[in-house]
Tab-separated table of C-alpha atoms and ligand atoms in Angstrom:
chain	number	residue	atom	x	y	z
A	1307	MET	CA	12.732	22.460	-12.735
A	1308	VAL	CA	11.587	21.868	-8.585
A	1309	ARG	CA	14.143	21.443	-6.405
A	1310	LEU	CA	13.160	18.413	-3.628
A	1311	LEU	CA	14.161	17.240	0.018
A	1312	HIS	CA	13.094	13.849	0.555
A	1313	LEU	CA	13.598	11.994	3.786
A	1314	SER	CA	11.784	9.452	5.648
A	1315	ASP	CA	11.831	6.805	8.389
A	1316	ILE	CA	12.571	9.489	11.159
A	1317	HIS	CA	10.896	7.465	14.035
A	1318	LEU	CA	11.317	10.184	16.774
A	1319	GLY	CA	11.682	8.443	19.858
A	1320	SER	CA	13.022	5.195	18.743
A	1321	GLY	CA	16.222	3.286	19.904
A	1322	LEU	CA	16.387	5.214	23.287
A	1323	SER	CA	17.457	2.207	25.187
A	1324	HIS	CA	20.946	3.090	24.328
A	1325	GLY	CA	20.707	6.410	25.438
A	1326	ARG	CA	20.301	7.850	28.885
A	1327	ILE	CA	18.873	11.207	30.263
A	1328	ASN	CA	21.004	14.149	29.708
A	1329	PRO	CA	20.353	16.105	32.956
A	1330	ALA	CA	21.111	19.416	30.597
A	1331	THR	CA	18.035	19.067	28.539
A	1332	GLY	CA	16.152	16.202	30.346
A	1333	TYR	CA	15.918	14.391	26.955
A	1334	ASN	CA	17.153	11.235	26.319
A	1335	SER	CA	20.274	11.584	24.651
A	1336	ARG	CA	19.499	9.285	21.771
A	1337	PHE	CA	16.467	11.046	20.977
A	1338	GLU	CA	18.732	14.224	20.478
A	1339	ASP	CA	20.774	11.918	18.254
A	1340	PHE	CA	17.540	11.539	16.005
A	1341	LEU	CA	16.547	15.089	16.519
A	1342	TYR	CA	20.056	16.371	15.479
A	1343	CYS	CA	19.810	14.555	12.636
A	1344	LEU	CA	16.289	15.471	11.798
A	1345	SER	CA	17.717	19.266	11.679
A	1346	GLN	CA	20.735	18.595	10.029
A	1347	ALA	CA	18.342	17.367	7.288
A	1348	ILE	CA	16.021	20.101	7.175
A	1349	GLU	CA	19.095	22.780	7.652
A	1350	ARG	CA	20.237	21.448	4.409
A	1351	GLY	CA	17.008	21.455	2.705
A	1352	ILE	CA	16.568	25.167	3.527
A	1353	ALA	CA	20.360	25.823	2.897
A	1354	GLU	CA	19.666	24.766	-0.623
A	1355	GLN	CA	16.604	26.284	-1.179
A	1356	VAL	CA	14.090	23.370	-2.096
A	1357	ASP	CA	11.109	24.271	-3.356
A	1358	LEU	CA	9.127	21.294	-1.763
A	1359	ALA	CA	9.595	18.360	0.753
A	1360	VAL	CA	8.398	15.066	1.207
A	1361	PHE	CA	8.505	12.930	3.957
A	1362	GLY	CA	8.004	9.340	3.283
A	1363	GLY	CA	6.236	8.146	6.426
A	1364	ASP	CA	6.967	6.979	9.917
A	1365	ALA	CA	7.300	9.970	12.051
A	1366	PHE	CA	7.497	8.154	15.180
A	1367	PRO	CA	7.601	4.573	16.476
A	1368	ASN	CA	3.943	4.440	17.070
A	1369	ALA	CA	0.506	6.634	16.102
A	1370	THR	CA	0.357	8.086	19.903
A	1371	PRO	CA	3.754	9.279	20.455
A	1372	GLU	CA	4.846	11.413	23.609
A	1373	PRO	CA	4.193	15.268	23.466
A	1374	THR	CA	7.715	15.981	23.690
A	1375	HIS	CA	8.661	13.984	20.892
A	1376	GLN	CA	5.233	15.323	18.553
A	1377	GLU	CA	6.724	18.966	19.755
A	1378	GLU	CA	10.050	18.497	18.440
A	1379	PHE	CA	9.089	16.865	15.385
A	1380	ALA	CA	6.869	19.903	14.391
A	1381	ARG	CA	9.443	22.504	15.571
A	1382	GLN	CA	11.720	20.897	12.740
A	1383	PHE	CA	9.454	20.497	10.147
A	1384	LYS	CA	7.520	24.177	11.130
A	1385	ARG	CA	11.614	25.591	9.986
A	1386	LEU	CA	10.306	24.192	6.140
A	1387	THR	CA	7.198	26.306	6.036
A	1388	ASP	CA	8.497	29.250	7.576
A	1389	ALA	CA	11.112	29.092	5.066
A	1390	GLY	CA	8.378	29.337	2.421
A	1391	ILE	CA	8.903	25.310	1.504
A	1392	PRO	CA	5.543	23.333	1.470
A	1393	THR	CA	5.800	19.906	2.911
A	1394	VAL	CA	3.906	16.717	2.509
A	1395	LEU	CA	3.877	14.321	5.475
A	1396	LEU	CA	3.027	10.852	4.324
A	1397	VAL	CA	1.215	8.194	6.802
A	1398	GLY	CA	3.396	5.111	7.454
A	1399	ASN	CA	2.749	1.804	9.160
A	1400	HIS	CA	3.968	3.194	12.409
A	1401	ASP	CA	1.740	6.313	12.219
A	1402	LEU	CA	-1.244	4.140	11.957
A	1403	HIS	CA	-3.296	3.401	14.934
A	1404	SER	CA	-2.370	-0.847	15.069
A	1405	ARG	CA	-6.465	-1.551	15.175
A	1406	GLY	CA	-6.312	-0.339	11.592
A	1407	VAL	CA	-9.108	1.996	10.958
A	1408	GLY	CA	-8.549	6.093	11.340
A	1409	GLY	CA	-6.441	7.893	13.367
A	1410	ALA	CA	-2.811	8.988	12.418
A	1411	SER	CA	-0.375	10.550	14.237
A	1412	LEU	CA	0.032	12.854	11.526
A	1413	ASN	CA	-3.477	13.957	10.854
A	1414	ILE	CA	-3.238	16.795	13.528
A	1415	TYR	CA	-1.852	18.785	10.857
A	1416	SER	CA	-4.905	18.506	8.323
A	1417	ALA	CA	-7.420	18.629	11.040
A	1418	LEU	CA	-5.919	22.238	11.978
A	1419	GLN	CA	-5.084	22.929	8.539
A	1420	VAL	CA	-1.506	23.957	9.204
A	1421	PRO	CA	-0.438	26.018	6.512
A	1422	GLY	CA	1.948	24.878	4.264
A	1423	PHE	CA	1.577	21.263	5.896
A	1424	LEU	CA	-0.168	18.546	3.406
A	1425	VAL	CA	-0.570	15.279	4.844
A	1426	GLY	CA	-0.778	11.895	2.501
A	1427	ALA	CA	-3.238	9.886	4.268
A	1428	LYS	CA	-5.117	8.583	1.244
A	1429	LEU	CA	-4.103	7.962	-2.530
A	1430	VAL	CA	-4.669	11.098	-3.919
A	1431	ILE	CA	-2.837	13.833	-6.082
A	1432	HIS	CA	-2.150	17.100	-4.623
A	1433	THR	CA	-1.009	19.835	-6.949
A	1434	ILE	CA	1.161	22.424	-5.297
A	1435	ALA	CA	2.187	25.962	-6.336
A	1436	THR	CA	5.932	26.113	-5.429
A	1437	ARG	CA	8.242	28.874	-6.257
A	1438	SER	CA	9.604	26.954	-9.158
A	1439	GLY	CA	6.095	26.221	-10.384
A	1440	PRO	CA	3.807	23.710	-9.969
A	1441	VAL	CA	4.195	20.113	-9.212
A	1442	GLN	CA	2.325	17.262	-8.866
A	1443	VAL	CA	2.225	14.746	-5.594
A	1444	LEU	CA	0.498	11.447	-5.685
A	1445	THR	CA	0.540	10.130	-2.153
A	1446	LEU	CA	0.103	6.692	-1.494
A	1447	PRO	CA	0.446	5.895	2.307
A	1448	TRP	CA	0.703	2.519	3.961
A	1449	VAL	CA	-2.171	0.169	3.554
A	1450	ASN	CA	-3.242	-2.954	5.641
A	1451	ARG	CA	-4.049	-6.292	4.137
A	1452	SER	CA	-7.427	-5.656	5.733
A	1453	ALA	CA	-8.189	-2.501	4.582
A	1454	LEU	CA	-7.958	-3.467	0.559
A	1455	VAL	CA	-9.638	-7.001	1.048
A	1456	THR	CA	-12.165	-7.885	3.822
A	1457	ARG	CA	-12.131	-11.073	6.106
A	1458	GLU	CA	-14.697	-12.903	4.086
A	1459	GLU	CA	-12.926	-12.307	1.035
A	1460	MET	CA	-9.910	-13.961	2.800
A	1461	ARG	CA	-11.431	-16.873	3.824
A	1462	GLY	CA	-9.733	-19.797	2.118
A	1463	LYS	CA	-7.257	-18.280	0.192
A	1464	SER	CA	-3.569	-18.684	0.527
A	1465	ILE	CA	-1.426	-15.618	1.609
A	1466	GLU	CA	-0.119	-15.867	-1.998
A	1467	GLN	CA	-3.806	-15.458	-3.676
A	1468	VAL	CA	-4.487	-12.762	-0.857
A	1469	ASP	CA	-1.322	-10.677	-1.647
A	1470	LEU	CA	-1.858	-11.021	-5.785
A	1471	ALA	CA	-5.337	-9.875	-5.372
A	1472	LEU	CA	-4.319	-6.733	-3.423
A	1473	VAL	CA	-1.596	-5.779	-5.497
A	1474	GLU	CA	-4.533	-5.983	-8.215
A	1475	ARG	CA	-6.337	-3.611	-6.617
A	1476	MET	CA	-3.606	-1.670	-5.806
A	1477	LYS	CA	-2.614	-1.350	-9.569
A	1478	LEU	CA	-6.288	-0.366	-10.786
A	1479	ALA	CA	-6.385	2.452	-8.051
A	1480	LEU	CA	-2.818	3.848	-9.183
A	1481	GLU	CA	-4.296	3.611	-12.523
A	1482	ALA	CA	-7.422	5.599	-11.876
A	1483	GLN	CA	-4.900	8.520	-10.361
A	1484	VAL	CA	-2.091	8.475	-13.169
A	1485	ARG	CA	-5.216	9.061	-15.585
A	1486	ARG	CA	-5.976	12.150	-13.717
A	1487	LEU	CA	-2.430	13.314	-14.029
A	1488	ASP	CA	-1.818	16.752	-15.784
A	1489	PRO	CA	0.972	15.350	-18.161
A	1490	SER	CA	2.626	18.853	-18.449
A	1491	VAL	CA	3.414	19.133	-14.723
A	1492	PRO	CA	6.327	17.602	-13.038
A	1493	THR	CA	5.330	14.535	-11.043
A	1494	ILE	CA	6.415	12.547	-7.932
A	1495	LEU	CA	4.866	9.445	-6.210
A	1496	LEU	CA	5.524	9.556	-2.841
A	1497	ALA	CA	4.720	6.071	-1.038
A	1498	HIS	CA	5.109	3.839	1.829
A	1499	LEU	CA	5.607	0.723	0.614
A	1500	MET	CA	7.395	-2.726	0.588
A	1501	ALA	CA	8.858	-2.697	-3.236
A	1502	GLU	CA	9.142	-6.146	-4.366
A	1503	ASN	CA	13.147	-5.820	-5.085
A	1504	ALA	CA	13.905	-3.495	-2.042
A	1505	VAL	CA	16.818	-5.494	0.141
A	1506	TYR	CA	16.132	-5.225	3.360
A	1507	GLY	CA	18.245	-5.753	6.560
A	1508	ALA	CA	18.751	-7.683	9.535
A	1509	GLU	CA	14.795	-8.071	9.025
A	1510	ARG	CA	14.676	-9.848	5.351
A	1511	HIS	CA	13.513	-12.760	6.728
A	1512	LEU	CA	10.623	-11.607	8.827
A	1513	ALA	CA	9.404	-9.910	5.911
A	1514	VAL	CA	8.790	-12.990	4.027
A	1515	GLY	CA	5.468	-13.752	3.468
A	1516	ARG	CA	3.955	-11.037	5.758
A	1517	GLY	CA	2.712	-7.652	4.419
A	1518	PHE	CA	2.739	-7.474	0.534
A	1519	SER	CA	5.239	-6.108	-2.025
A	1520	ILE	CA	4.301	-4.089	-4.866
A	1521	PRO	CA	5.949	-4.939	-7.820
A	1522	LEU	CA	8.444	-2.507	-9.496
A	1523	ALA	CA	6.533	-1.974	-12.488
A	1524	LEU	CA	3.672	-0.573	-11.172
A	1525	MET	CA	5.834	2.308	-10.227
A	1526	ALA	CA	8.371	2.455	-13.183
A	1527	ARG	CA	6.293	4.592	-15.379
A	1528	PRO	CA	6.624	7.488	-17.354
A	1529	GLU	CA	4.002	9.947	-15.946
A	1530	PHE	CA	6.086	9.616	-12.801
A	1531	ASP	CA	9.307	11.723	-12.415
A	1532	TYR	CA	10.265	10.451	-9.284
A	1533	VAL	CA	9.322	8.027	-6.885
A	1534	ALA	CA	10.017	8.779	-3.221
A	1535	LEU	CA	9.961	5.875	-1.063
A	1536	GLY	CA	9.465	5.806	2.564
A	1537	HIS	CA	9.557	2.108	5.017
A	1538	VAL	CA	12.879	0.265	4.340
A	1539	HIS	CA	15.377	1.585	6.358
A	1540	ARG	CA	18.374	0.791	4.557
A	1541	HIS	CA	18.999	3.083	1.536
A	1542	GLN	CA	18.480	1.970	-1.898
A	1543	VAL	CA	17.803	3.007	-5.455
A	1544	LEU	CA	15.410	0.482	-6.979
A	1545	CYS	CA	15.430	2.164	-10.521
A	1546	GLU	CA	16.834	4.933	-12.548
A	1547	ASP	CA	14.445	5.731	-14.818
A	1548	PRO	CA	12.819	7.470	-13.174
A	1549	PRO	CA	14.240	7.253	-10.170
A	1550	ILE	CA	12.827	4.987	-7.504
A	1551	ILE	CA	14.350	5.661	-4.354
A	1552	TYR	CA	14.693	4.503	-0.460
A	1553	PRO	CA	16.303	7.222	1.111
A	1554	GLY	CA	16.432	5.027	4.502
A	1555	SER	CA	16.353	6.024	8.122
A	1556	ILE	CA	17.957	9.081	9.143
A	1557	GLU	CA	19.543	7.351	12.096
A	1558	ARG	CA	20.717	3.897	13.223
A	1559	VAL	CA	17.903	2.362	15.412
A	1560	ASP	CA	19.945	-0.685	16.491
A	1561	PHE	CA	23.283	-2.672	15.770
A	1562	GLY	CA	21.701	-4.434	12.738
A	1563	GLU	CA	22.221	-1.126	10.660
A	1564	GLU	CA	26.200	-1.036	11.980
A	1565	LYS	CA	27.423	-0.564	8.380
A	1566	GLU	CA	24.456	1.208	6.663
A	1567	LYS	CA	24.910	5.229	5.957
A	1568	LYS	CA	21.830	7.103	6.832
A	1569	GLY	CA	20.803	10.391	5.035
A	1570	PHE	CA	18.486	11.777	2.925
A	1571	ILE	CA	17.846	12.698	-0.781
A	1572	LEU	CA	18.333	16.142	-2.801
A	1573	ALA	CA	16.400	15.928	-6.129
A	1574	GLU	CA	16.018	18.223	-9.233
A	1575	VAL	CA	12.762	16.989	-10.638
A	1576	GLU	CA	11.628	18.150	-14.095
A	1577	ARG	CA	9.096	16.767	-16.498
A	1578	GLY	CA	11.014	13.840	-18.139
A	1579	ARG	CA	14.068	14.337	-15.755
A	1580	CYS	CA	15.324	14.307	-12.664
A	1581	ARG	CA	18.656	14.174	-11.022
A	1582	TYR	CA	19.406	13.574	-7.280
A	1583	GLN	CA	22.079	12.577	-4.897
A	1584	PHE	CA	21.953	11.041	-0.987
A	1585	VAL	CA	23.170	13.130	1.394
A	1586	GLU	CA	24.858	11.114	4.206
A	1587	LEU	CA	23.691	12.350	7.954
A	1588	PRO	CA	26.398	12.296	10.785
A	1589	ALA	CA	24.219	9.141	12.417
A	1590	ARG	CA	25.812	7.710	15.475
A	1591	ALA	CA	28.186	4.756	15.300
A	1592	PHE	CA	27.222	1.653	16.499
A	1593	LYS	CA	30.206	-1.110	16.621
A	1594	THR	CA	30.130	-5.109	17.501
A	1595	ILE	CA	33.089	-6.321	19.156
A	1596	GLN	CA	33.750	-10.012	19.141
A	1597	ALA	CA	35.911	-12.011	20.845
A	1598	ASN	CA	35.946	-16.139	20.907
A	1599	LEU	CA	37.963	-16.963	24.332
A	1600	ALA	CA	37.160	-20.415	24.175
A	1601	ASP	CA	40.633	-21.607	23.898
A	1602	SER	CA	42.507	-18.662	26.143
A	1603	SER	CA	44.514	-19.334	29.034
A	1604	ASP	CA	44.030	-15.394	30.159
A	1605	PRO	CA	40.764	-14.353	28.955
A	1606	GLN	CA	40.585	-11.330	30.584
A	1607	ALA	CA	43.830	-10.182	29.085
A	1608	ASP	CA	43.056	-11.424	25.540
A	1609	LEU	CA	39.438	-9.824	25.833
A	1610	VAL	CA	40.987	-6.405	26.779
A	1611	GLU	CA	43.795	-6.631	24.071
A	1612	ILE	CA	40.867	-7.164	21.423
A	1613	ILE	CA	38.960	-4.182	23.079
A	1614	ARG	CA	41.800	-2.269	22.939
A	1615	LYS	CA	42.138	-2.573	18.867
A	1616	HIS	CA	39.274	-1.078	18.010
A	1617	LYS	CA	38.215	2.355	17.694
A	1618	PHE	CA	34.716	3.271	19.591
A	1619	GLU	CA	34.721	6.822	21.210
A	1620	GLY	CA	31.295	7.988	20.782
A	1621	ALA	CA	29.696	4.810	19.349
A	1622	VAL	CA	27.282	2.617	20.770
A	1623	VAL	CA	29.112	-0.588	21.436
A	1624	ARG	CA	28.442	-4.010	22.031
A	1625	VAL	CA	30.995	-6.585	23.320
A	1626	HIS	CA	30.386	-9.864	22.747
A	1627	TYR	CA	32.406	-12.879	23.987
A	1628	ARG	CA	31.945	-16.543	24.073
A	1629	LEU	CA	33.824	-18.463	26.820
A	1630	HIS	CA	33.195	-21.192	28.692
A	1631	ALA	CA	31.637	-21.327	32.417
A	1632	HIS	CA	34.834	-22.098	33.972
A	1633	GLN	CA	36.668	-18.844	32.212
A	1634	SER	CA	34.305	-16.643	33.317
A	1635	GLU	CA	35.585	-16.097	36.814
A	1636	ARG	CA	38.528	-14.845	35.014
A	1637	ILE	CA	36.910	-11.885	33.775
A	1638	ASP	CA	36.968	-8.439	35.641
A	1639	THR	CA	33.966	-6.328	34.209
A	1640	ALA	CA	34.825	-3.347	36.385
A	1641	GLU	CA	38.011	-3.106	34.142
A	1642	LEU	CA	35.875	-3.790	30.819
A	1643	ARG	CA	33.692	-0.801	32.095
A	1644	ALA	CA	36.351	1.816	32.311
A	1645	LEU	CA	37.990	0.659	29.287
A	1646	LEU	CA	34.668	1.277	27.213
A	1647	GLU	CA	34.014	4.742	29.250
A	1648	ARG	CA	34.585	6.856	25.889
A	1649	ALA	CA	31.907	4.712	24.079
A	1650	PHE	CA	28.559	6.748	24.147
A	1651	ALA	CA	26.656	3.685	25.491
A	1652	PHE	CA	28.145	-0.169	25.833
A	1653	GLN	CA	27.067	-3.576	26.434
A	1654	LEU	CA	29.043	-6.473	27.748
A	1655	GLN	CA	27.453	-10.112	26.081
A	1656	PRO	CA	28.811	-13.185	27.586
A	1657	GLU	CA	27.780	-16.091	25.838
A	1658	LEU	CA	28.760	-19.211	28.071
A	1659	ILE	CA	29.722	-22.003	25.703
A	1660	SER	CA	27.737	-25.481	26.680
A	1661	GLN	CA	28.591	-28.877	25.736
A	1662	LEU	CA	25.126	-30.316	27.772
A	1663	THR	CA	22.527	-28.571	25.590
A	1664	GLN	CA	21.099	-30.681	22.635
A	1665	PRO	CA	20.020	-28.338	20.306
A	1666	ARG	CA	16.422	-28.846	19.007
A	1667	VAL	CA	15.879	-26.343	16.570
A	1668	PRO	CA	17.712	-27.493	13.556
A	1669	GLY	CA	20.888	-25.685	12.713
A	1670	LEU	CA	20.855	-23.995	15.992
A	1671	GLY	CA	24.498	-24.262	16.767
A	1672	GLU	CA	26.532	-25.552	19.859
A	1673	SER	CA	27.297	-22.171	20.784
A	1674	CYS	CA	23.465	-21.301	21.744
A	1675	ALA	CA	23.661	-22.388	25.337
A	1676	LEU	CA	20.078	-21.567	25.807
A	1677	ASP	CA	16.884	-23.973	25.499
A	1678	PRO	CA	15.970	-23.631	21.672
A	1679	LEU	CA	12.378	-21.825	22.837
A	1680	ASP	CA	14.147	-19.855	25.284
A	1681	ALA	CA	16.606	-18.170	22.644
A	1682	LEU	CA	13.403	-17.805	20.438
A	1683	GLY	CA	11.653	-15.999	23.412
A	1684	GLN	CA	14.690	-13.975	23.804
A	1685	TYR	CA	14.713	-13.026	20.359
A	1686	LEU	CA	11.379	-11.942	20.305
A	1687	ASP	CA	12.073	-9.927	23.103
A	1688	SER	CA	14.221	-7.615	21.013
A	1689	ARG	CA	11.253	-7.047	18.741
A	1690	PRO	CA	8.908	-5.170	20.599
A	1691	GLU	CA	6.921	-4.605	17.390
A	1692	LEU	CA	5.923	-8.610	17.981
A	1693	ALA	CA	5.171	-8.053	21.203
A	1694	GLU	CA	1.184	-9.109	20.790
A	1695	LEU	CA	2.197	-12.166	19.101
A	1696	ARG	CA	4.840	-13.554	21.221
A	1697	SER	CA	3.036	-16.180	22.988
A	1698	ALA	CA	1.431	-17.267	19.919
A	1699	LEU	CA	4.287	-17.366	18.071
A	1700	LEU	CA	6.398	-19.468	20.450
A	1701	GLN	CA	3.418	-21.978	20.602
A	1702	THR	CA	3.730	-21.944	17.041
A	1703	ALA	CA	7.165	-22.467	16.850
A	1704	GLU	CA	7.106	-25.346	19.276
A	1705	VAL	CA	5.001	-27.327	16.544
A	1706	LEU	CA	7.611	-26.551	14.065
A	1707	ILE	CA	10.458	-27.157	16.309
A	1708	LYS	CA	9.173	-30.875	17.081
A	1709	GLY	CA	9.012	-31.456	13.546
A	1710	GLU	CA	5.501	-32.109	12.994
A	1711	ARG	CA	5.827	-29.395	10.267
A	1712	PRO	CA	7.964	-29.500	7.259
A	1713	GLU	CA	8.326	-25.801	6.922
A	1714	LEU	CA	11.257	-25.131	8.863
A	1715	ASP	CA	14.216	-24.960	6.826
A	1716	THR	CA	17.217	-23.701	8.736
A	1717	GLU	CA	19.794	-25.540	6.301
A	1718	GLU	CA	21.329	-22.519	5.062
A	1719	CYS	CA	21.864	-20.109	8.199
A	1720	GLU	CA	24.929	-19.064	9.383
A	1721	SER	CA	24.220	-17.742	12.614
A	1722	ASP	CA	22.273	-18.764	15.764
A	1723	GLN	CA	20.758	-15.450	15.136
A	1724	GLU	CA	19.583	-16.175	11.897
A	1725	VAL	CA	18.067	-19.566	12.957
A	1726	LEU	CA	15.917	-18.129	15.167
A	1727	GLU	CA	14.881	-15.253	13.007
A	1728	VAL	CA	14.184	-18.254	9.965
A	1729	THR	CA	12.131	-19.932	12.893
A	1730	ALA	CA	10.386	-16.667	13.763
A	1731	ALA	CA	9.403	-16.031	10.211
A	1732	ALA	CA	8.365	-19.689	9.837
A	1733	ALA	CA	6.236	-19.329	12.863
A	1734	LEU	CA	4.546	-16.278	11.514
A	1735	GLN	CA	4.240	-17.405	8.172
A	1736	LEU	CA	2.426	-20.580	9.974
A	1737	LEU	CA	0.116	-18.603	12.111
A	1738	GLU	CA	-0.911	-16.214	9.228
A	1739	ARG	CA	-1.915	-19.640	7.235
A	1740	GLU	CA	-3.931	-21.027	9.923
A	1741	GLU	CA	-5.356	-17.987	11.485
A	1742	GLY	CA	-5.876	-15.801	8.384
A	1743	PRO	CA	-3.535	-12.748	7.315
A	1744	GLN	CA	-5.308	-10.227	9.726
A	1745	ALA	CA	-3.850	-12.404	12.623
A	1746	THR	CA	-0.728	-10.434	11.542
A	1747	SER	CA	-1.330	-7.788	9.409
A	1748	GLN	CA	-1.171	-5.162	12.075
A	1749	LEU	CA	1.978	-5.267	12.552
A	1750	GLY	CA	4.692	-3.248	10.752
A	1751	LEU	CA	7.145	-4.812	9.145
A	1752	PHE	CA	9.983	-3.097	10.727
A	1753	GLY	CA	10.782	-3.015	14.600
A	1754	ALA	CA	10.972	0.250	16.094
B	1458	LIG	MN1	7.201	1.777	7.980
């Protein structure tokens, strides 16, 4: 029986905007949060005397992390090898250079042949000798569409056709490796991918039609005793036999993850059997406080009362309050700031209700005081991974919004945010269809 530590999506260096410099260390306080969760996961692995650690990919926000981020990452993982625990580092989409070919932030470990570290940059079987005997780890790093199908082959094909071809190629490549496995040795598939029936967080609309997703049947096979996934930030178990698991990310990047637990997996793997548990990490709390002050005669008093009702000590807080323009002069932000002092960080988000704006994005509620394209622009500002496509997306969205295309369907949306997500997703799809999948294939599925 091999004891396993499985963690993923560390994204060290993400979400720094919610932190500030800690004068004692010189580090951003949110960077310290991420580091703390990482160190806790590794500490537990060492305490449990695991035989092997596997990391599911996305070490940093991108392939060129800051030296201090890289250094602290290495320092934490070195604790594992110091404890005699071999470690496999898988390459995720955020670890790859955005131009696709070559270079990943984790390749330094393989280039230097750091003892105890294996880098999963290819679809290949690693047979690893552990204290509890040998184990096979089949690594499947993130694959860009362009790595499997050439531009020529994509020409004139729909996204759906291209994705079908991609999955078929992936299946063949996987099959070739599976045949080489030693059936007497416990086997782990370590993969960074989007599984077909995975549940995404707030990003779900943007995932539609982008990056291809892998059917569960490709992974749920008796040759694998445990399938260790990375990529999706929300923890979920997709299958029990064999266990196919996203541990999720180790810390919250943004408010979309407010209600998600963060953690990692401890497992005991043997041939034909696996037991596992999810271990929660002390991730920083995020808290949204909503207040509708539209009908309030004393908006300041009402807002203070609403804020006081919430527990937010040590949390990253956003206070979102709706009010009419004439009410806004009654709001004393200095008092609100004093009230929120015990939060780890906070932001005030007033939303002015306007009676004038005629929404042009179908479904965009009256509450949205902005011009729809301005609103979409602001929404895109919150999605740094789409920055390169910003102007192309806005142009495409304008076409959609004007109704020249029938694709934009926002009827089932429940909030302005969702309308914007759907609009952005529709624009992405249209962009892909018109300019080919390569127009957007270099993007990661998930932000930061
Ligand atoms: Mn990823």
